[in-house]
Coordinates of C-alpha atoms in Angstrom, one line a residue:
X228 CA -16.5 12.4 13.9
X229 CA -19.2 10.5 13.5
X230 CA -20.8 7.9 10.6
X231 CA -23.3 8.9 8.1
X232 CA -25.6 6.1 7.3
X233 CA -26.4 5.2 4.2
X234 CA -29.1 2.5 3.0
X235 CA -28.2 -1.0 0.6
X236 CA -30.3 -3.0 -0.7
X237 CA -30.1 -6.9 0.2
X238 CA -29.8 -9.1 -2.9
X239 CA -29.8 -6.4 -5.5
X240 CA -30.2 -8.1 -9.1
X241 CA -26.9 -8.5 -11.3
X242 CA -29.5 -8.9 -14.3
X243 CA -28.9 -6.0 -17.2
X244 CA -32.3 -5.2 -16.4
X245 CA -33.8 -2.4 -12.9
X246 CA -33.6 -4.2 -9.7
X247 CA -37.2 -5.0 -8.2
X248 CA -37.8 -6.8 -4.8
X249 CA -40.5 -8.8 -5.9
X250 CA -43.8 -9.0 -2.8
X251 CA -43.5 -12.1 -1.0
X252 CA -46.7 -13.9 1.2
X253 CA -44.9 -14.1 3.7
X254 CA -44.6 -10.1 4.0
X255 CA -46.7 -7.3 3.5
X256 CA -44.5 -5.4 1.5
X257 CA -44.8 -4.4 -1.7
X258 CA -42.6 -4.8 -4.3
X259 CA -39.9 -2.0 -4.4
X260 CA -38.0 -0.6 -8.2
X261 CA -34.7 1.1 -7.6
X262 CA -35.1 4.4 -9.9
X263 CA -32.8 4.1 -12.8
X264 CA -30.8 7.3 -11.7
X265 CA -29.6 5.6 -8.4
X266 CA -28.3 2.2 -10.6
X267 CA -25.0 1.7 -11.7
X268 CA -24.7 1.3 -15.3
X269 CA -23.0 -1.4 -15.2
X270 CA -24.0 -3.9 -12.2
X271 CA -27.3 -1.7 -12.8
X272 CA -27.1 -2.3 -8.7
X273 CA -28.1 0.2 -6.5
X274 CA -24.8 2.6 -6.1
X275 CA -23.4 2.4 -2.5
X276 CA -20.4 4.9 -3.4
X277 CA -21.4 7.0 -6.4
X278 CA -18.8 8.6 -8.1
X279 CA -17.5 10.8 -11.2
X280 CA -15.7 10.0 -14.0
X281 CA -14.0 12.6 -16.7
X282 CA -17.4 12.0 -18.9
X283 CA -19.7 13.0 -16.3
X284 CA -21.0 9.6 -15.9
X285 CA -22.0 8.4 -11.9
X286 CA -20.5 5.2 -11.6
X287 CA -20.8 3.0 -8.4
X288 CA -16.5 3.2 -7.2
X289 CA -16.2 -0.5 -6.8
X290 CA -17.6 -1.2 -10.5
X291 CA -16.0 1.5 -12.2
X292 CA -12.8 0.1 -10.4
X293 CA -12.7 -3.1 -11.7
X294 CA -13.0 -2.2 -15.2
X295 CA -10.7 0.5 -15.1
X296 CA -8.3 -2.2 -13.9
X297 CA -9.5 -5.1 -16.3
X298 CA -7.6 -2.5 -18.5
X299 CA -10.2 -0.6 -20.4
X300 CA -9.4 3.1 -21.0
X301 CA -12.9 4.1 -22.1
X302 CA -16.3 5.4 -20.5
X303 CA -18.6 2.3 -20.5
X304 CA -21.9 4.4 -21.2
X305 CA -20.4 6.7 -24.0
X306 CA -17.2 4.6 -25.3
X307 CA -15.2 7.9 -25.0
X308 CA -11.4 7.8 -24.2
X309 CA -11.0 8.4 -20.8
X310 CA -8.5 11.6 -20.0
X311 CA -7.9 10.7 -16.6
X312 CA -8.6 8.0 -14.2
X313 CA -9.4 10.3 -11.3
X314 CA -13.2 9.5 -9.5
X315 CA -14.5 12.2 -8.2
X316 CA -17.3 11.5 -5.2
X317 CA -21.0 12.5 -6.2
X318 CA -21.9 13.5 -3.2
X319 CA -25.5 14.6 -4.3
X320 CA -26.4 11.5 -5.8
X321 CA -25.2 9.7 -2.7
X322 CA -27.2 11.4 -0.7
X323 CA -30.4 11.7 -2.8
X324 CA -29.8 7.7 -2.4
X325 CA -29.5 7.5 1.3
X326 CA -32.9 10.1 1.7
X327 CA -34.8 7.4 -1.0
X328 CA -33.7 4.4 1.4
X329 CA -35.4 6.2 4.2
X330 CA -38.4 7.4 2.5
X331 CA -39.1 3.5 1.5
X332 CA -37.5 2.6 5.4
X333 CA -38.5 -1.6 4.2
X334 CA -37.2 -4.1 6.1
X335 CA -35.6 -5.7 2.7
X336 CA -33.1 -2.7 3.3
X337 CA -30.2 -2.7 5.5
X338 CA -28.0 0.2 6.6
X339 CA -24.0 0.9 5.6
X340 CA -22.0 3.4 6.4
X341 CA -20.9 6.0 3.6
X342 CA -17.6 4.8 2.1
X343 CA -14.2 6.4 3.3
X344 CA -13.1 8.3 0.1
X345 CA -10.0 6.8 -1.1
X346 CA -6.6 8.9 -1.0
X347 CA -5.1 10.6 -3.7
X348 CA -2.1 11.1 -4.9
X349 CA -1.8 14.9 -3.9
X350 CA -2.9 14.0 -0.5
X351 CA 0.1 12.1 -0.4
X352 CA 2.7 14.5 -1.5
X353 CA 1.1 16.5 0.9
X354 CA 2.2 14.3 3.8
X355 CA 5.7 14.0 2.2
X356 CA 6.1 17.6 2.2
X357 CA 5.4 17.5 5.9
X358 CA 7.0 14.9 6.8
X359 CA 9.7 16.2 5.5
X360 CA 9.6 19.4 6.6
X361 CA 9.5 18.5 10.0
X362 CA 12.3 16.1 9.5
X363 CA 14.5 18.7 8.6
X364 CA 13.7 21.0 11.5
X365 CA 14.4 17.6 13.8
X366 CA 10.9 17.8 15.0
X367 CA 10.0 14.1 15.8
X368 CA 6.9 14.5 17.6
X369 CA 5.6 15.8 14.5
X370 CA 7.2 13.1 12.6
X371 CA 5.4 10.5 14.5
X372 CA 2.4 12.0 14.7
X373 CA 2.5 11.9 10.5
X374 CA 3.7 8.3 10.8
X375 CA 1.1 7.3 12.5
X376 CA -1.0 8.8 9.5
X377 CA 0.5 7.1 7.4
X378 CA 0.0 3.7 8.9
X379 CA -4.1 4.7 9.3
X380 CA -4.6 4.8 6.3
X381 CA -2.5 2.4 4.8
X382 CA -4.3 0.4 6.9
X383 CA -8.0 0.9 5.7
X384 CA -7.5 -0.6 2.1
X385 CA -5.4 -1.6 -0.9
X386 CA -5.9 1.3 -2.8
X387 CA -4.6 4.1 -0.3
X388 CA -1.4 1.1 0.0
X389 CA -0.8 1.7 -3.7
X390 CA -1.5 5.5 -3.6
X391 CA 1.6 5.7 -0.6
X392 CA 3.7 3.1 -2.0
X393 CA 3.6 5.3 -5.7
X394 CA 4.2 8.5 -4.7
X395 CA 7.4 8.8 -2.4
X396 CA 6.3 8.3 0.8
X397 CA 9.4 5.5 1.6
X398 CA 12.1 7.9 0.3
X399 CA 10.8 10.6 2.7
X400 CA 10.3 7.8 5.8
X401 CA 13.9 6.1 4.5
X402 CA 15.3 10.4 5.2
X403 CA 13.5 10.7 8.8
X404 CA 15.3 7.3 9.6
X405 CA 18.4 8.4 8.9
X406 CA 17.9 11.7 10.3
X407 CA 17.2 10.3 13.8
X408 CA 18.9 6.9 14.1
X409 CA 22.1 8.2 16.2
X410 CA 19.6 9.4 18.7
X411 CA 19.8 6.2 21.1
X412 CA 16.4 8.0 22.9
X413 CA 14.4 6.8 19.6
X414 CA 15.6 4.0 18.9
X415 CA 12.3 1.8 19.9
X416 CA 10.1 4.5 18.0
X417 CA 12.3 4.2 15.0
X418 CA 11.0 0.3 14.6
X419 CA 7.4 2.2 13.7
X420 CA 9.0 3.4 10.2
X421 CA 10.5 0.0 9.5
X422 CA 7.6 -1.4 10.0
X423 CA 5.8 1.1 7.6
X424 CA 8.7 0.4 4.9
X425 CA 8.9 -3.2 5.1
X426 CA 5.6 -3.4 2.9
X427 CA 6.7 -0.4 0.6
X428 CA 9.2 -2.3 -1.2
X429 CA 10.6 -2.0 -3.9
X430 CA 12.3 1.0 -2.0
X431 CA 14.2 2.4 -4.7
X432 CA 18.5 2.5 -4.7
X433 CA 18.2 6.1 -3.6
X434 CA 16.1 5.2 -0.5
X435 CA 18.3 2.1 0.0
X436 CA 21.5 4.1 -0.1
X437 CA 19.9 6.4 2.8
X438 CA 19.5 3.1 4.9
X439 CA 22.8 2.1 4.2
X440 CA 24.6 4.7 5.8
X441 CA 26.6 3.7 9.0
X442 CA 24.2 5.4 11.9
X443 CA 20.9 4.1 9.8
X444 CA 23.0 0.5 9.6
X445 CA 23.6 0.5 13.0
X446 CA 20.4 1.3 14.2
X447 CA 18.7 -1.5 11.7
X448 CA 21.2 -4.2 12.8
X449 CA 20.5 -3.8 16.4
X450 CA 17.3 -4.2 15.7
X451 CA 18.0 -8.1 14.7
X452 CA 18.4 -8.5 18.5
X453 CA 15.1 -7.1 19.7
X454 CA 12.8 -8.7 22.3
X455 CA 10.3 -8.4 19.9
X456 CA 10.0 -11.3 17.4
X457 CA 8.3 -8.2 14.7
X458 CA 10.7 -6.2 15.3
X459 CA 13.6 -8.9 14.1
X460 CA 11.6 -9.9 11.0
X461 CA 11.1 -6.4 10.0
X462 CA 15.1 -5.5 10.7
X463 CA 16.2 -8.9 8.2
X464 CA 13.9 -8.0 5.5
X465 CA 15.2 -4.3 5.1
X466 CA 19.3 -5.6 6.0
X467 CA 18.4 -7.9 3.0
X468 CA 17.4 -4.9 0.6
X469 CA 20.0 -2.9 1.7
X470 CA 22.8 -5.9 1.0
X471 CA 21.6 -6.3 -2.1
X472 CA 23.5 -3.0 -3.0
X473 CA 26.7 -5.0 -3.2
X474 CA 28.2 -1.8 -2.0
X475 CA 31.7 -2.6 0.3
X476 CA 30.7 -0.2 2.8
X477 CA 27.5 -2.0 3.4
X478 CA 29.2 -5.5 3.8
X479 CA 32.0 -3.8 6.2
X480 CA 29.0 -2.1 8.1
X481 CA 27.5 -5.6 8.9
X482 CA 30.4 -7.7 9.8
X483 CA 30.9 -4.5 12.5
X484 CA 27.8 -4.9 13.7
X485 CA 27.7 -8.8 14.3
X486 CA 24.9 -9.6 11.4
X487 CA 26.0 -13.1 10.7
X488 CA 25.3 -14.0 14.6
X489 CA 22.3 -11.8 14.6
X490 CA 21.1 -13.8 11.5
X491 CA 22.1 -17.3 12.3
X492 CA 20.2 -16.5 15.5
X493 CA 16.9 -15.4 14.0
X494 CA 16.7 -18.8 11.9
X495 CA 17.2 -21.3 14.9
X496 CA 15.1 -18.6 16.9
X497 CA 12.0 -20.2 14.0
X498 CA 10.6 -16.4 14.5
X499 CA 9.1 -17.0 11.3
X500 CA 9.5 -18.3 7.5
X501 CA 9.7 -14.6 6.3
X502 CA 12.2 -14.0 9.1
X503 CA 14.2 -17.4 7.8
X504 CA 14.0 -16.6 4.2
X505 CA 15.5 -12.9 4.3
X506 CA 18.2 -14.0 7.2
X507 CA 19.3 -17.0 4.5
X508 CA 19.5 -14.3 1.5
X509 CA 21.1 -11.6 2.9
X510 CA 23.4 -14.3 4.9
X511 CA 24.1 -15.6 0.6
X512 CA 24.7 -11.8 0.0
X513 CA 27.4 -11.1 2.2
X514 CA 29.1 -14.8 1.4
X515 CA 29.0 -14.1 -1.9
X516 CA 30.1 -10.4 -1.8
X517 CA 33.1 -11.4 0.5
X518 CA 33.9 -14.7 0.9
X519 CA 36.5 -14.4 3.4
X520 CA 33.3 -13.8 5.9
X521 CA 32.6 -18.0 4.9
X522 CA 34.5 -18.4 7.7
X523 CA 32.8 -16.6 10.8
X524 CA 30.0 -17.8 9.9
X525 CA 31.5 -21.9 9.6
X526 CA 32.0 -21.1 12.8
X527 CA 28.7 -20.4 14.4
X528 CA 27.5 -23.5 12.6
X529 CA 26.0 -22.1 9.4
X530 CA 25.9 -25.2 7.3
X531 CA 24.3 -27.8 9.9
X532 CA 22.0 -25.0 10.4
X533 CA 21.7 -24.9 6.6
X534 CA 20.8 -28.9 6.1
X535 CA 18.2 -28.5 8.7
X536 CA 16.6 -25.9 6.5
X537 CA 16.3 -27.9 3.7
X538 CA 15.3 -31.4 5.8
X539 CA 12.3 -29.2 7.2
X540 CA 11.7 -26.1 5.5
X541 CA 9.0 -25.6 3.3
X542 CA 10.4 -25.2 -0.7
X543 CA 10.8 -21.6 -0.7
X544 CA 13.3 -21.5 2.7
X545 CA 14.7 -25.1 1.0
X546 CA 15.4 -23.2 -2.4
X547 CA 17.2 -20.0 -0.2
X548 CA 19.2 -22.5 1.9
X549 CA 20.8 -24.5 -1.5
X550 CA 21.6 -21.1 -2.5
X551 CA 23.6 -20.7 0.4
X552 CA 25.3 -23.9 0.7
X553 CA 26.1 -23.0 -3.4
X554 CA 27.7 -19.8 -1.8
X555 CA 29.4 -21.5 0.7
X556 CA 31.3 -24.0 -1.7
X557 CA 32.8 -21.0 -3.4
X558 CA 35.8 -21.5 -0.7
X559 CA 37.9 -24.4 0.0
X560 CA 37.1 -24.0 3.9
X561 CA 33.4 -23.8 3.5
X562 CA 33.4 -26.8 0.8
X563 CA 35.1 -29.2 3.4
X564 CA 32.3 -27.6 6.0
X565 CA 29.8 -29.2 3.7
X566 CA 31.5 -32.6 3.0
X567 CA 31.7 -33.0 6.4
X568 CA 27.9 -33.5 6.4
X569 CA 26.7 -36.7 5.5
X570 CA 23.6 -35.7 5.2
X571 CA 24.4 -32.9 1.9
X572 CA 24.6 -35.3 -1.0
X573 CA 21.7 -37.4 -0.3
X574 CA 19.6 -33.8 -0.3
X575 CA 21.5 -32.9 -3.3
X576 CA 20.4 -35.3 -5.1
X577 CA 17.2 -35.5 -3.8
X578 CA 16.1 -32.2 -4.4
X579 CA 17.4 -31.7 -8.5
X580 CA 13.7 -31.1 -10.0
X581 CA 11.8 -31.1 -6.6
X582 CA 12.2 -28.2 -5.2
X583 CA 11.6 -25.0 -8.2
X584 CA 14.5 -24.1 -10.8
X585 CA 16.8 -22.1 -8.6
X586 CA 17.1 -25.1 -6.0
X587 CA 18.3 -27.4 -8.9
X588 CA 20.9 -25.5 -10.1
X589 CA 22.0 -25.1 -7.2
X590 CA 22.1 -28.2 -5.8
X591 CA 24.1 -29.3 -9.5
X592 CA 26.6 -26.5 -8.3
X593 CA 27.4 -28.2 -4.8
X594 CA 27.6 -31.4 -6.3
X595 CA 30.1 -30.4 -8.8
X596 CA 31.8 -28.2 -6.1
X597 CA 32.2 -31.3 -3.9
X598 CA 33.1 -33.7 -6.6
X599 CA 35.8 -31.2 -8.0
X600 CA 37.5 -31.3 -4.4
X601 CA 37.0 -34.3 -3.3
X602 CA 38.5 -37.6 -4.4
X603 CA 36.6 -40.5 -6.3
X604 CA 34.4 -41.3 -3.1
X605 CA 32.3 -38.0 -4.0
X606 CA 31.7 -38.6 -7.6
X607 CA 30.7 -42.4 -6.4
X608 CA 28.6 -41.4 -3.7
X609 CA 26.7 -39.1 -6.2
X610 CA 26.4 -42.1 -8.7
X611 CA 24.9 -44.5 -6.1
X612 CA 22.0 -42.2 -5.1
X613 CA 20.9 -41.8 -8.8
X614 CA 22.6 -38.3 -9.2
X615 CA 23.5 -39.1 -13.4
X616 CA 20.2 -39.9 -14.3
X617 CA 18.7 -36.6 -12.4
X618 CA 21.8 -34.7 -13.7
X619 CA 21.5 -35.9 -17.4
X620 CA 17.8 -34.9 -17.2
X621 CA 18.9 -31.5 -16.3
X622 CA 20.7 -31.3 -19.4
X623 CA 18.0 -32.1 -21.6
X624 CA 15.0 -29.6 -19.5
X625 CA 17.7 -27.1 -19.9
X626 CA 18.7 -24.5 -16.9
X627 CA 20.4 -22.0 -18.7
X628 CA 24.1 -22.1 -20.1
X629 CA 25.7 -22.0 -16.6
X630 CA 24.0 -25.1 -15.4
X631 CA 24.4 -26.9 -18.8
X632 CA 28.4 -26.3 -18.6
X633 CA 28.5 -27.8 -15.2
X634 CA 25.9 -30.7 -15.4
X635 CA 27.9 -31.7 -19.0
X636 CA 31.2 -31.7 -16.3
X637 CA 29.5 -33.7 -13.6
X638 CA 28.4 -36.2 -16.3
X639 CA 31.7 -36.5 -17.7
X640 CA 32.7 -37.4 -14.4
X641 CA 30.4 -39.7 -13.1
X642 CA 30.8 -41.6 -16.6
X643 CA 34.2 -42.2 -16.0
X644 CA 33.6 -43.3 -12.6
X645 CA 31.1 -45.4 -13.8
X646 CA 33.8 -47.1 -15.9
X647 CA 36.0 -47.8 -12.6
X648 CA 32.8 -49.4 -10.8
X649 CA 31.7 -52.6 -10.0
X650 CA 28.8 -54.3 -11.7
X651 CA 26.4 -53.1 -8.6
X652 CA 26.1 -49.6 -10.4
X653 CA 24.0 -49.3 -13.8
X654 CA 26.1 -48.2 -16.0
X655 CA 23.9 -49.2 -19.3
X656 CA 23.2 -45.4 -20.1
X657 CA 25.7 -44.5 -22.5
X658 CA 27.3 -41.4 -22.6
X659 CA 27.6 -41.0 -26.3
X660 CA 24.3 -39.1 -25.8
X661 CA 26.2 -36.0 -24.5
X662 CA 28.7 -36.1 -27.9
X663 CA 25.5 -34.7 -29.7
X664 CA 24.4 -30.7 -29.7
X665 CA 22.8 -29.4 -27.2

């Protein structure tokens, strides 16, 4: 199907008053007045997608767009309250438009093509119902073939994106993946709805719950090991939705199906800092949810891996892999991990107010963690790298009650450390400071 051309003007006036193209000497054209009908009201531009409002008012889409979205609710021309938001093309305008920019055929014009109309919302429930419908009767063919829709026209701009994204289309494509995951035969195809959902998010806990069912688990998780880099990134970021459940089953499901390699892999793969950032939070996830899994992945190297995220990764992979070295700490085996380390409490301490909020509290948690367990040598180690001055301005920016309770710990500490030192550590701050309220 071919284009139909329309005609835009070059350098149309933004003044409140009509648009002329003034006669230059170095042309022989005359000066040309855009009729007032074929202005918008309010760029008072020549309209290059003319549409309807629910006053009857032709706007040009873009314009009427953007002050819709500035968060007006009223007609600009006639102030009246708007009853819907729906723009309805005016086709005869548009057209009456394109036949004037022929008729004046100057060279100050250039051509554009006539706008793609955008979607609507029951054009979208529309392509659920089919997509569903063909779901149920196992028809993938179909399936695909509405997939692919899908993907067109989420494609051509933002506004169809929001239009999918808000009216159910990830529930339906979160049922056809679970409907064909056993099916070994489509697995590869099954990659083209991940893709499609990874920029859908929030998914919703019923959609979720649909992905978190052992075949649809499965089929995701072997993803992680695909030849194609994508692929992996695409399979982490969903794994880390779907952990976020917290449900037992969906923990269980991903120790079967060897996640923590399949993650640990992906980061030292440096696929990408998405990919590194969803592998370190769902990797925190399943610590978290089940500690006793601290220790398969202590095997495979997680917290070297870990330190080298936070020597070289940019602040938002930094911030993810304190969180997980915080998660790790929670057991006595992966606390010693860490101590083993040199390098952990010099980052520690380094990174308190560097990195963003999350990444100092915690880095105060490790600390503490590793003072707790450890004998004096922690607590002094902390002290010589400037850890109680950081610590004690922690206290006074304020973190939350959590992070207070533990930094007013690790200060207790390190003062009485402090006491047991040698003259080579400054110990003029006084910790009478921390008697007073917080």
């Amino acid at each position: 199907m071919g284009f139909t051309w329309g005609m835009r003007l070059r350098g149309a006036s933004k003044k409140k008053v009509a648009p002329v193209m003034s006669w230059s000497e170095s042309t022989s054209e005359p000066e040309i007045t855009i009729p007032p009908e074929f202005q918008c009201p309010i760029s008072i531009d020549l309209m290059k997608d003319p549409v309807i409002i629910s006053t009857g008012i032709t706007y040009d889409r873009t314009s009427i767009e953007k002050w819709i979205d500035s968060g007006n609710n009223t007609c600009p021309v006639t102030n009246t309250v708007l009853t819907t938001f729906d723009q309805i093309p005016n086709h005869t305008i548009r057209k009456m438009i394109q036949g004037w920019c022929v008729e004046i055929g100057s060279s100050l014009i250039e051509r554009i093509p006539t706008p793609r109309v955008p979607l609507m919302p029951c054009e979208v429930y529309e392509i659920c119902r089919k997509l569903s419908s063909a779901t149920r009767r196992g028809d993938y063919e179909k399936c695909e073939e509405i997939i692919w829709r899908i993907k067109k026209l989420g494609e051509e701009c933002e506004k169809n994106r929001n239009c999918i994204i808000e009216n159910g289309v990830a529930l339906v494509l979160c049922d056809c993946f679970e409907k064909f995951s056993a099916d070994e035969k489509l697995t590869s195809k099954l990659g083209k709805i991940l893709s499609l959902l990874t920029w859908m998010v929030p998914i919703g806990w019923e959609g979720l719950t649909t992905l978190a069912s052992a075949s649809s688990f499965r089929c995701i998780a072997g993803f992680l090991r695909s030849k194609d880099d994508t692929v992996r990134e695409n399979a982490a970021f969903l794994l880390k939705e779907i952990l976020s459940l917290e449900e037992t089953q969906v923990h269980a499901f991903a120790e079967e199906n060897g996640a923590a390699a399949a993650f640990l892999e992906l980061i030292r793969d440096s696929v990408s800092s998405n990919a590194t950032k969803s592998s370190l939070t769902a990797i925190c996830q399943m610590v978290l949810h089940k500690p006793q899994i601290a220790s398969a992945f202590l095997e495979i190297g997680l917290v070297n891996q870990t330190v080298d995220m936070i020597i070289d990764g940019e602040n938002s992979v930094c911030e993810k892999a304190l969180a997980v070295l915080d998660a790790v700490g929670e057991t006595s085996e992966g606390i010693e991990e860490v101590r083993k380390n040199a390098l952990v409490m010099p980052l520690l301490v380094k990174k308190i107010l560097k990195v963003s909020e999350q990444a100092t509290r915690s880095s105060v948690s490790v600390i503490l963690k590793l003072c707790r367990t450890g004998n004096a040598s922690a607590v002094e180690e902390a002290l010589r790298l400037g850890a109680f001055q950081k610590v004690f301005l922690v206290l006074q920016v304020g973190y939350g009650e959590e992070t207070k309770e533990k930094a007013t710990e690790l200060l207790k500490m390190m003062n009485t450390q402090m006491k047991m030192m040698s003259d080579d550590v400054d110990s003029s701050v006084d910790f009478k400071y921390l008697k007073k309220p917080f």
